[in-house]
Coordinates of C-alpha atoms in Angstrom, one line a residue:
V1 CA -45.4 -57.4 5.2
H2 CA -43.7 -57.7 8.6
D3 CA -44.3 -61.1 10.1
I4 CA -41.9 -61.7 13.0
G5 CA -44.6 -61.3 15.7
K6 CA -47.0 -63.5 13.7
N7 CA -44.4 -66.2 13.4
I8 CA -43.6 -66.1 17.1
V9 CA -47.3 -66.5 17.8
G10 CA -47.4 -69.6 15.6
V11 CA -44.4 -71.1 17.4
V12 CA -45.9 -70.4 20.8
L13 CA -49.2 -72.0 19.8
G14 CA -47.5 -74.9 18.2
C15 CA -45.5 -75.6 21.4
N16 CA -48.8 -75.7 23.2
N17 CA -50.2 -78.4 20.9
Y18 CA -52.4 -76.1 18.7
E19 CA -52.3 -76.4 14.9
T20 CA -52.0 -73.1 13.1
I21 CA -52.5 -72.3 9.4
D22 CA -50.1 -69.5 8.5
L23 CA -51.4 -67.8 5.3
G24 CA -48.3 -65.5 5.1
V25 CA -48.3 -61.7 4.7
M26 CA -50.5 -59.2 2.8
V27 CA -53.3 -61.8 2.7
P28 CA -56.6 -60.6 1.1
C29 CA -59.7 -60.8 3.3
E30 CA -61.4 -63.2 1.0
K31 CA -58.6 -65.7 1.3
I32 CA -58.7 -65.5 5.1
L33 CA -62.4 -66.2 5.2
E34 CA -62.4 -68.9 2.6
T35 CA -59.6 -70.8 4.4
A36 CA -61.3 -70.4 7.7
E37 CA -64.5 -72.0 6.3
R38 CA -62.7 -74.7 4.3
E39 CA -60.4 -75.8 7.1
Q40 CA -63.2 -75.5 9.8
V41 CA -60.9 -73.5 12.0
D42 CA -61.7 -72.6 15.6
I43 CA -60.2 -69.1 15.7
V44 CA -59.0 -66.4 13.2
G45 CA -56.0 -64.2 14.0
L46 CA -54.9 -61.0 12.4
S47 CA -51.6 -59.2 12.8
G48 CA -50.6 -55.7 11.6
L49 CA -47.5 -53.5 11.7
I50 CA -48.4 -50.2 10.0
T51 CA -51.5 -48.1 10.5
P52 CA -53.2 -48.9 7.2
S53 CA -53.5 -52.5 8.4
L54 CA -55.8 -51.3 11.1
D55 CA -58.4 -50.4 8.5
E56 CA -58.0 -53.8 6.8
M57 CA -58.6 -55.5 10.1
A58 CA -61.8 -53.6 10.5
H59 CA -62.8 -54.7 7.0
V60 CA -62.1 -58.4 7.9
A61 CA -64.3 -58.1 11.0
A62 CA -67.1 -56.5 9.1
E63 CA -66.9 -59.3 6.4
M64 CA -67.0 -62.0 9.1
Q65 CA -70.1 -60.4 10.5
R66 CA -71.7 -60.0 7.0
T67 CA -71.1 -63.7 6.1
G68 CA -72.5 -64.9 9.4
M69 CA -69.3 -66.2 11.1
H70 CA -69.2 -66.8 14.8
L71 CA -65.5 -67.6 15.3
P72 CA -63.4 -65.7 17.8
L73 CA -61.2 -63.0 16.2
L74 CA -57.8 -62.3 17.7
I75 CA -56.1 -59.0 17.0
G76 CA -52.4 -58.3 17.5
G77 CA -49.4 -56.4 16.1
A78 CA -47.3 -53.3 16.8
T79 CA -49.8 -50.7 15.8
T80 CA -52.8 -52.4 17.5
S81 CA -54.0 -51.8 21.0
A82 CA -56.8 -53.0 23.3
K83 CA -58.5 -49.5 22.9
H84 CA -58.4 -49.5 19.1
T85 CA -59.7 -53.0 19.0
A86 CA -62.6 -52.1 21.4
V87 CA -63.5 -48.9 19.6
K88 CA -62.9 -49.6 15.9
I89 CA -63.0 -53.4 15.3
A90 CA -65.2 -55.1 18.0
P91 CA -68.3 -53.1 17.2
L92 CA -68.2 -54.5 13.6
Y93 CA -68.4 -58.1 14.7
Q94 CA -70.8 -59.6 17.3
S95 CA -68.7 -62.6 18.2
A96 CA -65.6 -62.4 20.5
T97 CA -63.0 -59.9 19.3
V98 CA -59.9 -60.0 21.5
H99 CA -56.8 -57.9 21.5
V100 CA -53.7 -60.0 22.4
L101 CA -50.9 -57.9 23.8
D102 CA -48.0 -60.2 23.0
A103 CA -47.2 -63.6 21.7
S104 CA -46.6 -65.1 25.1
R105 CA -50.3 -64.6 26.0
S106 CA -51.7 -66.1 22.9
A107 CA -51.8 -69.7 24.2
G108 CA -53.7 -68.6 27.4
V109 CA -56.2 -66.7 25.4
V110 CA -56.8 -69.5 22.9
E111 CA -57.2 -72.0 25.8
R112 CA -60.0 -69.9 27.4
L113 CA -61.7 -69.4 24.1
L114 CA -61.7 -73.1 23.2
N115 CA -62.7 -74.4 26.6
P116 CA -66.5 -74.5 26.9
K117 CA -66.2 -74.1 30.7
L118 CA -64.0 -71.0 30.4
R119 CA -65.2 -69.3 27.3
E120 CA -68.4 -67.6 28.6
E121 CA -66.7 -66.1 31.5
F122 CA -63.7 -64.9 29.4
E123 CA -66.0 -63.3 26.7
S124 CA -68.0 -61.6 29.4
E125 CA -64.8 -60.1 31.0
N126 CA -63.6 -59.1 27.5
R127 CA -66.9 -57.3 26.7
Q128 CA -66.8 -55.5 30.1
Q129 CA -63.2 -54.4 29.5
Q130 CA -63.9 -53.2 26.0
A131 CA -66.9 -51.2 27.3
K132 CA -64.6 -49.4 29.7
L133 CA -62.1 -48.7 26.9
V134 CA -64.8 -47.3 24.7
E135 CA -66.0 -45.0 27.5
S136 CA -62.4 -43.9 28.1
F137 CA -62.0 -43.2 24.3
Q138 CA -65.1 -41.1 24.3
R139 CA -63.8 -39.0 27.2
R140 CA -60.5 -38.5 25.4
R141 CA -62.5 -37.3 22.4
Q142 CA -63.5 -34.4 24.6
I143 CA -60.0 -33.0 24.6
K144 CA -59.7 -29.6 23.2
L145 CA -58.4 -29.4 19.6
V146 CA -57.8 -25.8 18.6
P147 CA -59.0 -24.7 15.1
Y148 CA -56.4 -25.3 12.4
R149 CA -56.0 -21.6 11.7
D150 CA -55.2 -21.0 15.4
A151 CA -52.7 -23.8 15.4
V152 CA -51.0 -22.3 12.4
A153 CA -51.0 -18.9 14.1
H154 CA -49.1 -20.5 17.1
R155 CA -46.7 -22.5 15.0
F156 CA -43.0 -22.9 16.1
R157 CA -41.3 -19.8 14.9
T158 CA -37.6 -19.2 14.0
D159 CA -35.7 -15.9 13.5
W160 CA -34.9 -16.7 9.9
D161 CA -32.6 -13.6 9.7
S162 CA -30.1 -15.1 12.2
V163 CA -30.5 -18.9 12.4
E164 CA -27.7 -21.0 11.0
I165 CA -28.6 -22.9 7.9
A166 CA -26.2 -25.6 6.9
R167 CA -25.4 -26.2 3.2
P168 CA -24.9 -29.8 2.0
A169 CA -21.7 -30.9 0.2
F170 CA -23.8 -32.0 -2.8
I171 CA -27.3 -31.6 -4.3
G172 CA -29.2 -34.6 -5.6
R173 CA -28.9 -38.3 -4.8
Q174 CA -26.2 -40.9 -4.2
E175 CA -26.6 -44.6 -4.2
L176 CA -24.9 -47.1 -1.8
H177 CA -24.7 -50.6 -3.1
D178 CA -23.8 -53.8 -1.2
L179 CA -22.6 -51.9 1.9
P180 CA -20.5 -54.3 4.0
L181 CA -22.6 -55.6 6.9
A182 CA -19.6 -55.3 9.2
T183 CA -19.9 -51.5 8.7
L184 CA -23.4 -51.6 10.2
M185 CA -22.9 -54.0 13.1
P186 CA -21.4 -51.4 15.5
Y187 CA -24.5 -49.3 15.1
I188 CA -27.0 -52.0 16.1
D189 CA -29.4 -51.1 18.9
W190 CA -29.9 -54.4 20.6
S191 CA -32.8 -53.5 23.0
P192 CA -35.5 -53.7 20.4
F193 CA -34.0 -57.0 19.3
F194 CA -34.8 -58.5 22.7
A195 CA -38.2 -56.8 22.8
A196 CA -39.1 -58.6 19.5
W197 CA -38.6 -61.9 21.4
E198 CA -40.6 -60.5 24.3
L199 CA -37.5 -60.3 26.6
R200 CA -38.0 -56.9 28.3
G201 CA -35.0 -54.9 29.3
K202 CA -32.3 -52.5 28.1
Y203 CA -29.1 -53.9 26.5
P204 CA -26.6 -54.7 28.1
A205 CA -28.3 -54.5 31.5
I206 CA -30.8 -57.2 30.4
F207 CA -28.0 -59.8 30.9
D208 CA -28.1 -59.2 34.6
D209 CA -31.9 -59.6 34.9
P210 CA -32.6 -62.6 37.2
Q211 CA -35.6 -63.6 35.2
V212 CA -34.7 -63.1 31.5
G213 CA -31.0 -62.6 31.7
P214 CA -29.9 -66.2 30.9
E215 CA -32.3 -66.5 28.0
A216 CA -31.2 -63.0 26.7
R217 CA -27.5 -64.0 26.8
K218 CA -28.2 -67.3 24.9
L219 CA -30.3 -65.4 22.3
F220 CA -27.5 -62.8 22.0
D221 CA -24.8 -65.4 21.5
D222 CA -27.0 -67.1 18.8
A223 CA -27.4 -63.8 17.1
Q224 CA -23.7 -63.1 17.1
R225 CA -23.1 -66.5 15.4
M226 CA -25.8 -65.8 12.9
L227 CA -24.5 -62.3 12.1
E228 CA -21.0 -63.7 11.5
Q229 CA -22.4 -66.4 9.2
I230 CA -24.6 -63.8 7.3
A231 CA -21.7 -61.4 6.8
S232 CA -19.0 -63.9 5.9
Q233 CA -21.2 -65.8 3.4
K234 CA -22.9 -62.6 2.1
Q235 CA -26.3 -64.0 2.6
L236 CA -28.0 -60.6 3.0
R237 CA -27.3 -57.4 1.1
A238 CA -27.6 -53.8 2.2
E239 CA -28.7 -51.2 -0.3
G240 CA -29.4 -47.6 0.1
V241 CA -29.9 -44.2 -1.5
Y242 CA -29.9 -40.7 0.0
G243 CA -29.6 -37.1 -1.0
F244 CA -30.3 -33.4 -0.5
W245 CA -32.5 -30.9 -2.2
P246 CA -33.0 -27.1 -2.0
A247 CA -36.2 -26.6 -0.1
A248 CA -38.6 -23.9 1.2
A249 CA -41.7 -24.0 3.3
Q250 CA -44.9 -22.7 1.8
G251 CA -47.5 -22.8 4.5
D252 CA -47.5 -26.3 5.8
D253 CA -46.1 -27.7 2.6
I254 CA -42.3 -28.0 1.9
I255 CA -41.3 -27.4 -1.7
L256 CA -38.3 -29.5 -2.9
Y257 CA -36.5 -27.9 -5.9
A258 CA -34.8 -29.8 -8.7
D259 CA -31.6 -27.7 -8.4
E260 CA -30.2 -24.6 -6.7
S261 CA -31.7 -22.3 -9.3
R262 CA -35.0 -23.1 -7.4
H263 CA -37.0 -22.6 -10.6
S264 CA -38.6 -26.1 -10.9
E265 CA -40.1 -28.4 -8.3
A266 CA -38.8 -31.9 -7.7
G267 CA -41.5 -32.7 -5.3
R268 CA -43.4 -31.6 -2.2
I269 CA -43.7 -32.8 1.4
H270 CA -47.2 -32.3 2.8
T271 CA -47.0 -31.9 6.6
L272 CA -49.6 -32.0 9.3
R273 CA -49.8 -29.8 12.3
Q274 CA -50.5 -30.5 16.0
Q275 CA -53.9 -29.2 17.3
W276 CA -54.2 -30.8 20.8
E277 CA -54.2 -28.1 23.4
R278 CA -52.3 -29.6 26.3
P279 CA -51.6 -27.7 29.6
G280 CA -48.6 -25.4 28.9
T281 CA -49.0 -25.6 25.1
E282 CA -46.9 -22.9 23.5
H283 CA -46.4 -24.2 20.0
Y284 CA -48.3 -26.4 17.6
Y285 CA -45.6 -28.1 15.6
A286 CA -45.5 -29.2 11.9
L287 CA -42.4 -30.4 10.1
A288 CA -42.7 -27.4 7.8
D289 CA -41.7 -25.2 10.8
F290 CA -38.1 -26.5 10.5
V291 CA -37.6 -25.2 6.9
A292 CA -37.1 -21.6 5.9
P293 CA -40.3 -20.1 4.3
V294 CA -40.2 -18.9 0.7
E295 CA -40.7 -15.3 1.9
S296 CA -37.7 -15.4 4.2
G297 CA -35.3 -15.2 1.3
R298 CA -33.0 -17.8 3.0
E299 CA -31.8 -20.8 1.0
D300 CA -32.6 -24.0 3.0
F301 CA -32.3 -27.7 2.3
V302 CA -34.0 -31.0 3.1
G303 CA -32.6 -34.5 2.9
A304 CA -34.2 -37.9 2.1
F305 CA -33.1 -41.5 2.4
A306 CA -34.2 -45.1 1.9
V307 CA -32.2 -48.1 3.1
T308 CA -32.7 -51.9 3.4
A309 CA -30.7 -54.8 4.8
G310 CA -33.4 -57.2 3.8
I311 CA -32.3 -58.3 0.3
G312 CA -32.0 -62.1 0.7
T313 CA -33.9 -62.3 4.0
D314 CA -37.0 -64.1 2.7
E315 CA -34.9 -66.6 0.9
L316 CA -32.7 -67.4 3.9
A317 CA -35.7 -67.6 6.2
R318 CA -37.4 -70.0 3.8
H319 CA -34.2 -72.2 3.9
F320 CA -34.6 -72.6 7.6
E321 CA -38.3 -73.1 7.4
R322 CA -37.9 -76.0 5.0
D323 CA -35.8 -77.6 7.7
H324 CA -38.5 -76.9 10.2
D325 CA -36.2 -74.5 12.0
D326 CA -38.6 -71.8 13.0
Y327 CA -36.1 -70.3 15.6
N328 CA -33.4 -69.4 13.1
A329 CA -36.0 -68.3 10.5
I330 CA -37.3 -65.8 13.0
L331 CA -33.8 -64.9 14.1
V332 CA -32.8 -64.0 10.5
K333 CA -35.7 -61.6 10.2
A334 CA -35.1 -60.0 13.5
L335 CA -31.4 -59.4 12.7
S336 CA -32.4 -58.0 9.3
D337 CA -34.6 -55.5 11.1
R338 CA -31.7 -54.5 13.4
L339 CA -29.3 -54.2 10.5
A340 CA -31.8 -52.0 8.6
E341 CA -32.2 -49.7 11.6
A342 CA -28.4 -49.7 12.0
F343 CA -28.1 -48.7 8.3
A344 CA -30.4 -45.8 8.9
E345 CA -28.3 -44.7 11.9
W346 CA -25.0 -45.0 10.1
L347 CA -26.3 -43.1 7.0
H348 CA -27.8 -40.3 9.1
E349 CA -24.3 -39.9 10.6
Q350 CA -22.9 -39.7 7.1
A351 CA -25.5 -37.3 6.1
R352 CA -24.8 -35.0 9.0
R353 CA -21.1 -34.9 7.9
D354 CA -22.1 -34.3 4.3
W355 CA -24.2 -31.4 5.6
G356 CA -21.3 -29.9 7.4
Y357 CA -22.7 -29.5 10.9
G358 CA -21.9 -33.1 11.9
R359 CA -18.2 -33.2 10.9
D360 CA -17.0 -32.6 14.5
E361 CA -19.3 -35.2 16.1
H362 CA -17.8 -37.7 18.5
F363 CA -20.7 -39.8 19.7
T364 CA -20.8 -43.3 21.2
N365 CA -23.4 -45.8 20.0
E366 CA -25.4 -45.0 23.2
D367 CA -25.3 -41.3 22.3
L368 CA -26.7 -42.2 18.8
I369 CA -29.4 -44.4 20.2
K370 CA -30.4 -41.5 22.5
E371 CA -30.3 -39.1 19.5
R372 CA -28.0 -36.6 21.1
Y373 CA -27.0 -35.2 17.7
R374 CA -28.5 -32.3 15.9
G375 CA -31.2 -33.0 13.3
I376 CA -34.0 -35.5 12.9
R377 CA -35.0 -38.2 10.4
P378 CA -38.9 -38.5 10.7
A379 CA -40.4 -41.4 8.7
P380 CA -43.7 -41.1 6.8
G381 CA -46.4 -43.0 8.6
Y382 CA -45.2 -42.3 12.2
G383 CA -45.4 -39.5 14.8
A384 CA -44.7 -36.2 13.1
C385 CA -45.7 -37.5 9.6
P386 CA -48.5 -40.0 10.1
D387 CA -49.6 -40.3 6.5
H388 CA -48.0 -43.3 4.8
T389 CA -48.9 -42.1 1.3
E390 CA -46.1 -39.5 1.7
K391 CA -43.7 -42.4 1.1
R392 CA -44.8 -42.3 -2.6
G393 CA -43.3 -38.9 -3.2
L394 CA -40.2 -39.8 -1.2
F395 CA -39.6 -42.9 -3.3
E396 CA -40.2 -41.0 -6.5
L397 CA -37.7 -38.3 -5.5
L398 CA -35.1 -40.9 -4.6
D399 CA -35.9 -43.4 -7.4
A400 CA -35.7 -45.7 -4.4
T401 CA -37.2 -48.9 -5.9
R402 CA -34.7 -49.0 -8.8
A403 CA -31.8 -48.0 -6.5
T404 CA -32.4 -50.3 -3.6
G405 CA -34.9 -52.9 -4.5
I406 CA -37.4 -51.7 -1.9
E407 CA -41.0 -51.7 -3.2
L408 CA -44.1 -50.1 -1.8
T409 CA -47.2 -52.1 -1.5
E410 CA -50.7 -50.8 -2.2
R411 CA -50.9 -49.9 1.5
S412 CA -47.5 -48.1 1.3
A413 CA -45.7 -50.7 3.3
M414 CA -42.1 -51.3 2.4
H415 CA -40.9 -54.7 1.1
P416 CA -38.5 -56.1 2.1
A417 CA -39.8 -55.5 5.6
A418 CA -36.3 -54.8 6.9
S419 CA -36.3 -51.3 5.3
V420 CA -36.3 -47.7 6.6
S421 CA -37.0 -44.5 4.8
G422 CA -37.6 -40.9 5.8
W423 CA -36.6 -37.2 5.6
Y424 CA -33.6 -35.4 7.0
F425 CA -34.1 -32.0 8.8
A426 CA -31.1 -30.0 9.9
H427 CA -32.7 -27.1 11.8
P428 CA -30.8 -26.6 15.1
A429 CA -34.1 -26.8 17.0
A430 CA -35.7 -29.7 15.0
R431 CA -37.3 -32.2 17.3
Y432 CA -39.6 -35.2 17.1
F433 CA -43.2 -34.8 18.0
S434 CA -46.5 -36.5 17.5
V435 CA -49.3 -34.9 15.4
D436 CA -52.0 -36.9 17.3
Q437 CA -55.6 -35.9 16.7
I438 CA -56.6 -33.4 14.1
T439 CA -59.8 -31.6 13.1
H440 CA -61.9 -31.7 10.0
D441 CA -60.7 -28.2 8.8
Q442 CA -57.1 -29.4 8.8
V443 CA -57.9 -32.6 7.0
E444 CA -59.9 -30.6 4.3
D445 CA -56.9 -28.3 3.8
Y446 CA -54.5 -31.3 3.7
A447 CA -56.6 -33.1 1.1
R448 CA -56.7 -29.9 -1.0
R449 CA -52.9 -29.5 -0.8
K450 CA -52.3 -33.2 -1.7
G451 CA -54.9 -33.2 -4.5
M452 CA -56.6 -36.3 -2.9
P453 CA -60.3 -36.9 -2.3
L454 CA -61.3 -36.1 1.3
K455 CA -62.6 -39.6 1.9
D456 CA -59.3 -41.1 0.8
V457 CA -57.3 -38.9 3.2
E458 CA -59.7 -39.7 6.0
R459 CA -59.1 -43.4 5.4
W460 CA -55.3 -43.0 5.5
L461 CA -55.4 -40.8 8.6
A462 CA -58.2 -42.7 10.4
P463 CA -56.2 -43.2 13.6
N464 CA -55.6 -39.4 13.8
L465 CA -59.1 -38.1 13.2
G466 CA -60.5 -36.1 16.1
Y467 CA -64.0 -36.6 14.6
D468 CA -66.2 -39.3 13.0
P469 CA -66.0 -39.0 9.2
Q470 CA -69.3 -39.1 7.4
T471 CA -70.0 -42.4 5.7

């Protein structure tokens, strides 16, 4: 779904006199292999943004092996890593499988793979490095994961008799249509924008960097002109929906009630709990820890949101692509991403005010970027909530597709790509954390709570499994 990095790779390779065949996004394995054979390509490349794409990459590698291919396979994208490629993908395919860290390195990798004098040495170095990464992974698998019941016993605890629980100004959902882009621009975090173009540095200090500063300034100026054009001509549209629901924790689930009578459920959030015993570990967190349990008798609440600034992005990018203007096509998508994240930041500020505890906030944009405010907005598929399928319940609760135009793919990716969704937690001690690796006993319990087959849950949580699932 998210193709900025892939497109930059295409531009880099094109500038180095290589021909690329860009099949687009969400491409089935069969189409990739059929095209590779028909066009007699030299290399196949795969890019992925969210964790379910990792499983799809492994499937493509296995199919390349099954069908007898011998083409080098390049792996890249935000969720990929050299270690994951070595451990999960390379063993499925006997020919060269290479992780490429960023677009700027793609031309060098391709050159060594296509040069008969360089390829053998490069592949040997790659195999040796991957063997070391597999060994490192196996050592890490020896880390101590406490049994799930022990992690629950050492959960983060709150004195629910005394903790402050904020009450939202309304219950239910509210829609935000065609929000002016000018409202969002002051909330843009520019550092990730430069990172997308592989210009490393924090904004605005990046402008003083002797190596990348001049290019960063030029890129920023182009972005400002593009933003002004997009806003004045209304070429992109920002749509959102958010709301609050009465809530209560029940074990590691969070019940969301339809109204304040708390008689009927509107949905559930199924949370996962940390199990990795690190030095000094005191608590094993789950998001359910930040919501008052049913038995506490306290009335608590949870919020939810989904926003996009990507309505119109694909059409505008295609306009530039028809003019062979790859630079502005990529620029539009990168700015759409930044506007979507800015929308999420702006709306969280609004939600904190609606919730009462944020009415006296006076934060700068830097304060917001550093998350100095109370409360968190974890997103399904990341860190504290690594299961992307939890987006389905979130979207149903918000009626998000009808309200915003954001759709979920079969892999639970959001389209348009410039979209953000998640939950709001207001607990004074709420914090971000990473679930990391988990054991079979927790996965079994989680599958039972979700009503999903164990094998399906293991597939969705594959990067988090602290064990090898049975085939």
